CSV table of N, CA and C in Angstrom, one decimal:
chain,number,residue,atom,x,y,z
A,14,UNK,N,-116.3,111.7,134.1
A,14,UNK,CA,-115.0,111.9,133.4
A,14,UNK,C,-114.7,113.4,133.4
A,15,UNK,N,-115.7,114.1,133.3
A,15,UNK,CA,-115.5,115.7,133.5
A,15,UNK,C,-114.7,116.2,132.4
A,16,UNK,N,-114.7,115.8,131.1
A,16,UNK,CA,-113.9,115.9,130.1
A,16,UNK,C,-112.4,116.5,130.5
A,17,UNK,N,-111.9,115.4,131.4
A,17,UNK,CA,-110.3,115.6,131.5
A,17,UNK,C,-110.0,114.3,130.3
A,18,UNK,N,-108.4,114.9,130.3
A,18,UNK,CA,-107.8,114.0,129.0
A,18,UNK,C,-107.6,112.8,130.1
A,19,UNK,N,-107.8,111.2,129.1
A,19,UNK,CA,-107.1,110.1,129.6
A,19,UNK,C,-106.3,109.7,129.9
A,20,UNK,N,-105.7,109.2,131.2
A,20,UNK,CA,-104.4,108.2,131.3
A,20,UNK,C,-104.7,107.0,131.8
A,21,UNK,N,-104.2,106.2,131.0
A,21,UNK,CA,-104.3,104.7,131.5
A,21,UNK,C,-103.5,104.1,132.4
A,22,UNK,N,-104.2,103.3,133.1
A,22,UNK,CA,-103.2,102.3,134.5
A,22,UNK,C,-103.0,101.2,133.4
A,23,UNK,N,-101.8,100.8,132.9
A,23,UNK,CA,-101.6,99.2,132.9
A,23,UNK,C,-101.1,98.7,134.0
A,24,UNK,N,-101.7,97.6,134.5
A,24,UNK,CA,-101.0,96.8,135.1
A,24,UNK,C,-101.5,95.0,135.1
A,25,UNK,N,-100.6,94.2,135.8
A,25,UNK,CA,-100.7,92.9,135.4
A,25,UNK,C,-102.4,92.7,136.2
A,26,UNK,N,-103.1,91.4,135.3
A,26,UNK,CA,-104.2,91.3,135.8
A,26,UNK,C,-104.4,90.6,137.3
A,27,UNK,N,-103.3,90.3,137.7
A,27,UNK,CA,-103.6,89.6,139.4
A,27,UNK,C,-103.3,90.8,140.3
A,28,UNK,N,-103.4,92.1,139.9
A,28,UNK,CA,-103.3,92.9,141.0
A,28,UNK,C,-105.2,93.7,140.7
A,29,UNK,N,-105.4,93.2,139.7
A,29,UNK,CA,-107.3,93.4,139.3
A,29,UNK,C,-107.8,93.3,140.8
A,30,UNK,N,-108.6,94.1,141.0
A,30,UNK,CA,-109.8,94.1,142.7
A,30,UNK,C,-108.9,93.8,143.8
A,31,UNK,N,-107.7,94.3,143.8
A,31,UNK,CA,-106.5,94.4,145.1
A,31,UNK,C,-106.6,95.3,145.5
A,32,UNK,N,-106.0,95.4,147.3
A,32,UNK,CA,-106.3,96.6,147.9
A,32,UNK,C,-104.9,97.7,147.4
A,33,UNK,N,-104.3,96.4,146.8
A,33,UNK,CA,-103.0,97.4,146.2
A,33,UNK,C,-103.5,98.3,145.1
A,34,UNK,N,-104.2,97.8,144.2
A,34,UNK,CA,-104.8,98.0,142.9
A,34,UNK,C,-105.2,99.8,143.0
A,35,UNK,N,-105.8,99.5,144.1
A,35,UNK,CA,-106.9,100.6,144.9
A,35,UNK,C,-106.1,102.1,145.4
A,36,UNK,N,-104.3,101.4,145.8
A,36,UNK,CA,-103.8,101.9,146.4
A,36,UNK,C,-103.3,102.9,145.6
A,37,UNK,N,-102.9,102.2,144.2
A,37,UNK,CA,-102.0,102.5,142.7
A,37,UNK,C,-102.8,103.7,142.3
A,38,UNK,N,-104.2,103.2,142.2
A,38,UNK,CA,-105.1,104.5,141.5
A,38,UNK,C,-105.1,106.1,142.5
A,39,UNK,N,-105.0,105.7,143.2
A,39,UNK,CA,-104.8,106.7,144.3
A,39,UNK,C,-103.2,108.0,144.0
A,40,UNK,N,-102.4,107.1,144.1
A,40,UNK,CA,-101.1,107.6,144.1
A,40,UNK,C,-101.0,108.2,142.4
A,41,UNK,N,-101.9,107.5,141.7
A,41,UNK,CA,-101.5,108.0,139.9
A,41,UNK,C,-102.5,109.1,140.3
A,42,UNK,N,-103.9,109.2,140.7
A,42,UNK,CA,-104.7,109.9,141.0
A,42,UNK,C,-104.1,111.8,141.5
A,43,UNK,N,-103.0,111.5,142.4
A,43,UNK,CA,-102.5,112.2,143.4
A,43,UNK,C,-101.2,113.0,142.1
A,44,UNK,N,-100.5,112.4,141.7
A,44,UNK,CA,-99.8,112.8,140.5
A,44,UNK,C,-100.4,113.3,139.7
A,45,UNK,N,-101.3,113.0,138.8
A,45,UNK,CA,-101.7,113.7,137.8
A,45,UNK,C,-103.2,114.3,138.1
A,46,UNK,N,-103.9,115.3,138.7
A,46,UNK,CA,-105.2,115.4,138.9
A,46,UNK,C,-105.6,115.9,137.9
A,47,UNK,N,-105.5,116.1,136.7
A,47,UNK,CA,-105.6,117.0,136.0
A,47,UNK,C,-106.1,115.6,134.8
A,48,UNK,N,-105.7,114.6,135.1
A,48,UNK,CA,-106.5,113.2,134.2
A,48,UNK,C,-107.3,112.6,134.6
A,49,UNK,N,-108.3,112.0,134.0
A,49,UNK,CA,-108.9,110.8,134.7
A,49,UNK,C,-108.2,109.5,134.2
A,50,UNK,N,-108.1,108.8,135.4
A,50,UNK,CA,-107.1,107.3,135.3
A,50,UNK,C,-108.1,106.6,134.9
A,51,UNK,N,-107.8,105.9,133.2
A,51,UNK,CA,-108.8,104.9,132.4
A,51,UNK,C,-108.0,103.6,133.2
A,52,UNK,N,-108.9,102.5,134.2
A,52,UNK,CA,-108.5,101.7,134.8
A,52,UNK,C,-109.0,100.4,133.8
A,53,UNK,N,-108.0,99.3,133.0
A,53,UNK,CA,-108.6,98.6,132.4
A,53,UNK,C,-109.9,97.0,133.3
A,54,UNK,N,-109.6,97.5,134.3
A,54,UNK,CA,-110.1,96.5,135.2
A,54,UNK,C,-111.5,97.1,135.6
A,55,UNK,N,-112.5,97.3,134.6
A,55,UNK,CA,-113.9,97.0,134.2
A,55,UNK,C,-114.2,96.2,133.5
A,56,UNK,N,-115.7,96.1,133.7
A,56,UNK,CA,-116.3,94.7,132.9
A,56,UNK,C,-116.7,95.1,131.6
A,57,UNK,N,-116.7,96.7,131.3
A,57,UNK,CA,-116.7,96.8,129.4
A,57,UNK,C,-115.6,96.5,129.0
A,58,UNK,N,-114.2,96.6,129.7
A,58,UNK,CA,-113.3,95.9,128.3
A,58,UNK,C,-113.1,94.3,129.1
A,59,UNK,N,-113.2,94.1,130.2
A,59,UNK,CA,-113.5,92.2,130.4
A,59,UNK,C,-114.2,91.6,129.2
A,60,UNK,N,-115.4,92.2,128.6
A,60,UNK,CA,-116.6,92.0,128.0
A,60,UNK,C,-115.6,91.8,126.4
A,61,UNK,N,-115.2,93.3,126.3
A,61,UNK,CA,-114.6,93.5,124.7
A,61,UNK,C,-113.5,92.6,124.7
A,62,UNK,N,-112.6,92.5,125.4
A,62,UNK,CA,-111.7,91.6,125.7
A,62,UNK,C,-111.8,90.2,124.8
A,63,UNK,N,-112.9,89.8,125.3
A,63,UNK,CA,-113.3,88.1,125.0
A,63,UNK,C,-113.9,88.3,123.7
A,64,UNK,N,-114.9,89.6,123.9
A,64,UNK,CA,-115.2,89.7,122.1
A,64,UNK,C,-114.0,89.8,121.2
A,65,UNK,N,-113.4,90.2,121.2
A,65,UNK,CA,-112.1,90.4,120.4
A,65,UNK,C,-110.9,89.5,120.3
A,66,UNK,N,-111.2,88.6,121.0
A,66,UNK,CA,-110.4,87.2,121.6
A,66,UNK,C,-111.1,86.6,120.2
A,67,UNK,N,-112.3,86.1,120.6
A,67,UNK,CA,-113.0,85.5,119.6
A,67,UNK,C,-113.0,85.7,118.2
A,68,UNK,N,-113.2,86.7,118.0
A,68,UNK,CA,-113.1,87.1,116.5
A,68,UNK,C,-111.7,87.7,115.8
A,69,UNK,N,-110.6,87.9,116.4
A,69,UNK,CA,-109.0,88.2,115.9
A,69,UNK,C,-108.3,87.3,116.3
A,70,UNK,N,-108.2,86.3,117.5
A,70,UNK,CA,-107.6,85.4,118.0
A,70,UNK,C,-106.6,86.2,119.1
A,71,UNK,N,-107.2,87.6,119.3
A,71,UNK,CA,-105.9,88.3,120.3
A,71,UNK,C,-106.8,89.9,121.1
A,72,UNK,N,-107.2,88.7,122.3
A,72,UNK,CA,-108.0,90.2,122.8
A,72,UNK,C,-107.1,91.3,123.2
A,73,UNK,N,-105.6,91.4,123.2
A,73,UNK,CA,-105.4,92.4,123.5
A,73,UNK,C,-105.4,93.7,122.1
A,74,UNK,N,-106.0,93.2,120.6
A,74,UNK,CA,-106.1,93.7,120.2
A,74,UNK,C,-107.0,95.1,120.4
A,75,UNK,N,-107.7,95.0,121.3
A,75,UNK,CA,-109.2,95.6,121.7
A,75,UNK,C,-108.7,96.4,122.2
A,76,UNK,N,-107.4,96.4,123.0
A,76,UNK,CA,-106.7,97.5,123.9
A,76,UNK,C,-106.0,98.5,122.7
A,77,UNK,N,-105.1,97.7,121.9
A,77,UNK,CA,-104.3,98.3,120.9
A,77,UNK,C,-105.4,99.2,120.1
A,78,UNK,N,-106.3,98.6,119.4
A,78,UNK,CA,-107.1,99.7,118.2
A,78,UNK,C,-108.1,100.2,118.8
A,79,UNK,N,-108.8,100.1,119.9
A,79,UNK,CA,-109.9,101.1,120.5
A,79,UNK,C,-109.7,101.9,121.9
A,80,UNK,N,-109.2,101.2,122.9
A,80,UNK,CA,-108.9,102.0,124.1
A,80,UNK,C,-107.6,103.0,124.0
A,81,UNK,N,-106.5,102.6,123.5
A,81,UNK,CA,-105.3,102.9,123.8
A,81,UNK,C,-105.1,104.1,122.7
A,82,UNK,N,-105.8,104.3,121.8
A,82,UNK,CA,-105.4,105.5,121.0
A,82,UNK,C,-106.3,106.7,121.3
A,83,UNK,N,-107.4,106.6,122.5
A,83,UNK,CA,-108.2,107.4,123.0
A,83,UNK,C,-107.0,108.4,124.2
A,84,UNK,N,-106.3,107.3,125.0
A,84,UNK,CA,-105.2,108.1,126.0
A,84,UNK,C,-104.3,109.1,125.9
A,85,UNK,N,-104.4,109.7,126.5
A,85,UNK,CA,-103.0,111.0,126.2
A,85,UNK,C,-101.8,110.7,127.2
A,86,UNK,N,-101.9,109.4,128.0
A,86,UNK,CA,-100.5,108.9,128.5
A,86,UNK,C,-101.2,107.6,129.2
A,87,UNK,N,-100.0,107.0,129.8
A,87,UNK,CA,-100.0,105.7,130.7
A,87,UNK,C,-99.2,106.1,131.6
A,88,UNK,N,-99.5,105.2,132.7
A,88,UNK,CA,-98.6,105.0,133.6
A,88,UNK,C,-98.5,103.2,133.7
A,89,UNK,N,-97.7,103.0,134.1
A,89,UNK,CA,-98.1,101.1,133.6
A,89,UNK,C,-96.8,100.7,135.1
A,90,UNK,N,-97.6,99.4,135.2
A,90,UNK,CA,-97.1,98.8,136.4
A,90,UNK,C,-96.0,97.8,136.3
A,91,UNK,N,-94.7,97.8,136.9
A,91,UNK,CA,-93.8,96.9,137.0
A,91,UNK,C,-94.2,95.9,138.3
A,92,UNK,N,-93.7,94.5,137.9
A,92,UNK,CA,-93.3,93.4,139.4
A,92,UNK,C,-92.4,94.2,140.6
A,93,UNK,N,-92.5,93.5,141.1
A,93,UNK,CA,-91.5,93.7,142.5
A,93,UNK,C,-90.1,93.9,142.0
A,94,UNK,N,-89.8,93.0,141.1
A,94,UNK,CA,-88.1,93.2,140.8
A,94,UNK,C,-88.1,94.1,139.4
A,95,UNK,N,-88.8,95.6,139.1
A,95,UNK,CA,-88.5,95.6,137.8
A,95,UNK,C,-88.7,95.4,136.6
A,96,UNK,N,-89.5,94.1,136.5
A,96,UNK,CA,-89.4,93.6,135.5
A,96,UNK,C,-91.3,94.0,134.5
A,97,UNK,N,-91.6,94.3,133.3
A,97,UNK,CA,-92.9,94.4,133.2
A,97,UNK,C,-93.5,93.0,132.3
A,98,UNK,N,-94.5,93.0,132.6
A,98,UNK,CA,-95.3,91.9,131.6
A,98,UNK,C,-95.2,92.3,130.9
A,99,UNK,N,-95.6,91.4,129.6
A,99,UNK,CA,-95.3,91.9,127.8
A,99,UNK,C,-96.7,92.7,127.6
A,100,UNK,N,-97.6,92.1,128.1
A,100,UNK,CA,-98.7,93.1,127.9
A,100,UNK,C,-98.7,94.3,128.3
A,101,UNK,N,-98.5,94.6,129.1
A,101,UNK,CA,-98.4,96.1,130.0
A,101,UNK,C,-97.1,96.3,129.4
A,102,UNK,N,-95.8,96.2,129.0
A,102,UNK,CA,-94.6,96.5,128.5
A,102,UNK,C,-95.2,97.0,126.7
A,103,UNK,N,-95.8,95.9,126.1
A,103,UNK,CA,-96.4,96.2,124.7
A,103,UNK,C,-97.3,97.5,124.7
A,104,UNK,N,-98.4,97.9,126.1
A,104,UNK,CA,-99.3,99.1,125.9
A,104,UNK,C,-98.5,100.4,126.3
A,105,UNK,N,-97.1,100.5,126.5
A,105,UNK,CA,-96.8,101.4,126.6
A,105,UNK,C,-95.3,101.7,125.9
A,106,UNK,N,-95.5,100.8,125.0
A,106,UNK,CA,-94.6,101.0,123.5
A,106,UNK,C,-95.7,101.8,123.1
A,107,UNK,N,-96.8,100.9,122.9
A,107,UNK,CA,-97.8,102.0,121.7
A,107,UNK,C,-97.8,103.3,122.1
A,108,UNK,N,-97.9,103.6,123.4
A,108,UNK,CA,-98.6,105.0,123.9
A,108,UNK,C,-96.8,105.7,123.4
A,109,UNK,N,-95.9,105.1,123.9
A,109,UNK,CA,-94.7,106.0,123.8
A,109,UNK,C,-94.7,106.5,121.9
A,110,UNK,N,-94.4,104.8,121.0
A,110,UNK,CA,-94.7,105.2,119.8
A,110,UNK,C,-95.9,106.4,119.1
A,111,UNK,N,-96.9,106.5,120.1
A,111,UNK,CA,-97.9,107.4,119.7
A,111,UNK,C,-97.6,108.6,120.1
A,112,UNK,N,-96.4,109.2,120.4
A,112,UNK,CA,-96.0,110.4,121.1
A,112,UNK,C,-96.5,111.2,122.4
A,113,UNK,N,-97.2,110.1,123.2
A,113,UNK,CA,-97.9,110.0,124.4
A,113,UNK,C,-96.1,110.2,125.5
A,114,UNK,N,-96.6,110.4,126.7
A,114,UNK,CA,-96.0,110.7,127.6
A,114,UNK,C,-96.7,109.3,128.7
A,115,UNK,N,-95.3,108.5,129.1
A,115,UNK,CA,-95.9,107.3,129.5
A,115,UNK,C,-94.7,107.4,131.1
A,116,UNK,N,-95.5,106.4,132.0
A,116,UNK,CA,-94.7,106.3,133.6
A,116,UNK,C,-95.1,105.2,133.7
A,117,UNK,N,-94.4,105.3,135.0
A,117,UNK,CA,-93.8,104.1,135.8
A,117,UNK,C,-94.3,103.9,136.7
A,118,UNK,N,-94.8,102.7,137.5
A,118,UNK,CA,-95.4,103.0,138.7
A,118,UNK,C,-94.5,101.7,139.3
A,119,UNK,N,-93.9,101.8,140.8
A,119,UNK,CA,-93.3,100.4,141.6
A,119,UNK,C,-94.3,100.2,142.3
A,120,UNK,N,-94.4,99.4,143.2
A,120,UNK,CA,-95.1,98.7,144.2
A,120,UNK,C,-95.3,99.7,145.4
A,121,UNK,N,-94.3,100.3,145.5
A,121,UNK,CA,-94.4,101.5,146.8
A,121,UNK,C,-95.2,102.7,146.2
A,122,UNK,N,-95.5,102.7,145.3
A,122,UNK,CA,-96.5,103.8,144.7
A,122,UNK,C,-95.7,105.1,144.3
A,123,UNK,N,-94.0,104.8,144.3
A,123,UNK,CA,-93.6,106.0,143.5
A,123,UNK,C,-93.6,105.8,141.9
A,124,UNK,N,-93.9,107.2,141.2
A,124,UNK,CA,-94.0,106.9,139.7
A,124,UNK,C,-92.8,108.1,139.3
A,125,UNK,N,-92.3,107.8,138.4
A,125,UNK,CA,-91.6,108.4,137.6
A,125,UNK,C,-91.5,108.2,135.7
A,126,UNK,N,-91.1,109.1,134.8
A,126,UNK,CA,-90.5,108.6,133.6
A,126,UNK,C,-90.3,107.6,133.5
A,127,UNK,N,-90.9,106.9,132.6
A,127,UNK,CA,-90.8,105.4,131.9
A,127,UNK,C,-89.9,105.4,131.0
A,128,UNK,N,-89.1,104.6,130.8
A,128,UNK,CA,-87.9,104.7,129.9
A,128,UNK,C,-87.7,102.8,129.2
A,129,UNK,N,-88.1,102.8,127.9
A,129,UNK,CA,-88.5,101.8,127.3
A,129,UNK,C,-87.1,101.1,127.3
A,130,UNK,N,-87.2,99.9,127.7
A,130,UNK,CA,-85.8,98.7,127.9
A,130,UNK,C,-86.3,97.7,127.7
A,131,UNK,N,-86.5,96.8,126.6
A,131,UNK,CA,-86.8,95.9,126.2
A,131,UNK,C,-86.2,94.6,126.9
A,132,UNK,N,-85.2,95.0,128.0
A,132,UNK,CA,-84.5,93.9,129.0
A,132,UNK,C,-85.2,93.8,129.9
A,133,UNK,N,-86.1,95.1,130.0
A,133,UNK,CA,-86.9,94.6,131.2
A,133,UNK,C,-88.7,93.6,131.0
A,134,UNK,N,-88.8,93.7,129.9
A,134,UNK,CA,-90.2,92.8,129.3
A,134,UNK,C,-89.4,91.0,129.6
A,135,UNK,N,-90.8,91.1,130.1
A,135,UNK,CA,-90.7,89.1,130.4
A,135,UNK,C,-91.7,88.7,128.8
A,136,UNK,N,-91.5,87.7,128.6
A,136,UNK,CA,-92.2,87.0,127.5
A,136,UNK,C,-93.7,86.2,127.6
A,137,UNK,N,-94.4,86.5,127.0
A,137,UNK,CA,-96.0,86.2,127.8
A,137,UNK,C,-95.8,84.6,128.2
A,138,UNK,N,-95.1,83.9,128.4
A,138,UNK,CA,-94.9,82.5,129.0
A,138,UNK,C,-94.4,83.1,130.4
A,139,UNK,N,-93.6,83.7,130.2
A,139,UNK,CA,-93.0,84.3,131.4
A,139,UNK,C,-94.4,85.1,132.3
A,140,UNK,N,-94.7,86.2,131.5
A,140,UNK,CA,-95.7,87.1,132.2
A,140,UNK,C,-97.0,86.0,132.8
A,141,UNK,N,-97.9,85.1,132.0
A,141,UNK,CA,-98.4,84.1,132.3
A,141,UNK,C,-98.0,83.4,133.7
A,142,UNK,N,-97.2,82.8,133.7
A,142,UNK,CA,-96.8,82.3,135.2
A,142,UNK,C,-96.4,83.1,136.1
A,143,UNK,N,-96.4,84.5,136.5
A,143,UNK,CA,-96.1,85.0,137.2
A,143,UNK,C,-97.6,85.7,137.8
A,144,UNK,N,-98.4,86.1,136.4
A,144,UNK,CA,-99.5,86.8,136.8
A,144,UNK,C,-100.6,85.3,137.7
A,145,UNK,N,-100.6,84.5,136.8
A,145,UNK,CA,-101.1,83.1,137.3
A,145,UNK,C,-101.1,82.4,138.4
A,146,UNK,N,-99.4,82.2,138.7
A,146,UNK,CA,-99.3,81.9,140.0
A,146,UNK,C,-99.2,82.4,141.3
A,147,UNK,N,-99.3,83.2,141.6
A,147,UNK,CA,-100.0,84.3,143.1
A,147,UNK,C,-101.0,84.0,143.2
């Protein structure tokens, strides 16, 4: 980690171990060198995940009170059309709420300023069948 400050990749879990996935870290990599990209697609928070599932009824609590207030930004992943999952749309409310400096990342690996639109969050029924079905 080289004690650079954190930035987090959200993105939906069906792009997890993708050559896109690989491609994303690269391009946030290439933008910010000056962070290390906290990728949640390791098996310590897979692990804490399920622990915290269990015991709160909501593993993404695990993201909200222990990983997410360590970061000093995100960059978080949209669909093809724009649109973000509620999970990845929710981790970068907090980061914005936390006075963090949060981006955008498209599919073609340009990132820019994130600009919070609550038109663009799908509803985890929504996010669920989209991350699911691919």
């Amino acid at each position: 980690m080289e004690n650079k400050p954190l930035m987090y990749f959200g993105h939906p879990i069906n792009f997890y171990n993708t050559k896109k996935e690989k491609k994303l870290i690269i391009a946030i990599q290439e933008k910010f060198p000056e962070y290390y990209i906290e990728n949640p697609n390791q098996l310590i928070h897979k692990d804490n995940y399920i622990k915290w599932k269990e015991r709160t009824g909501n593993g993404m609590n695990y993201y909200f009170k222990i990983v997410l207030p360590k970061m000093e930004g995100g960059t978080f992943l949209c669909f093809e059309d724009g649109m973000f999952g509620a999970g990845v749309f929710g981790e970068a409310e907090f980061l914005k709420d936390s006075g963090k400096l949060i981006y955008e990342i498209n599919l073609e690996e340009k990132i820019k300023e994130m600009i919070l639109d609550s038109s663009r969050t799908l509803s985890i029924k929504e996010t669920k069948k989209r991350v699911y079905s691919f």
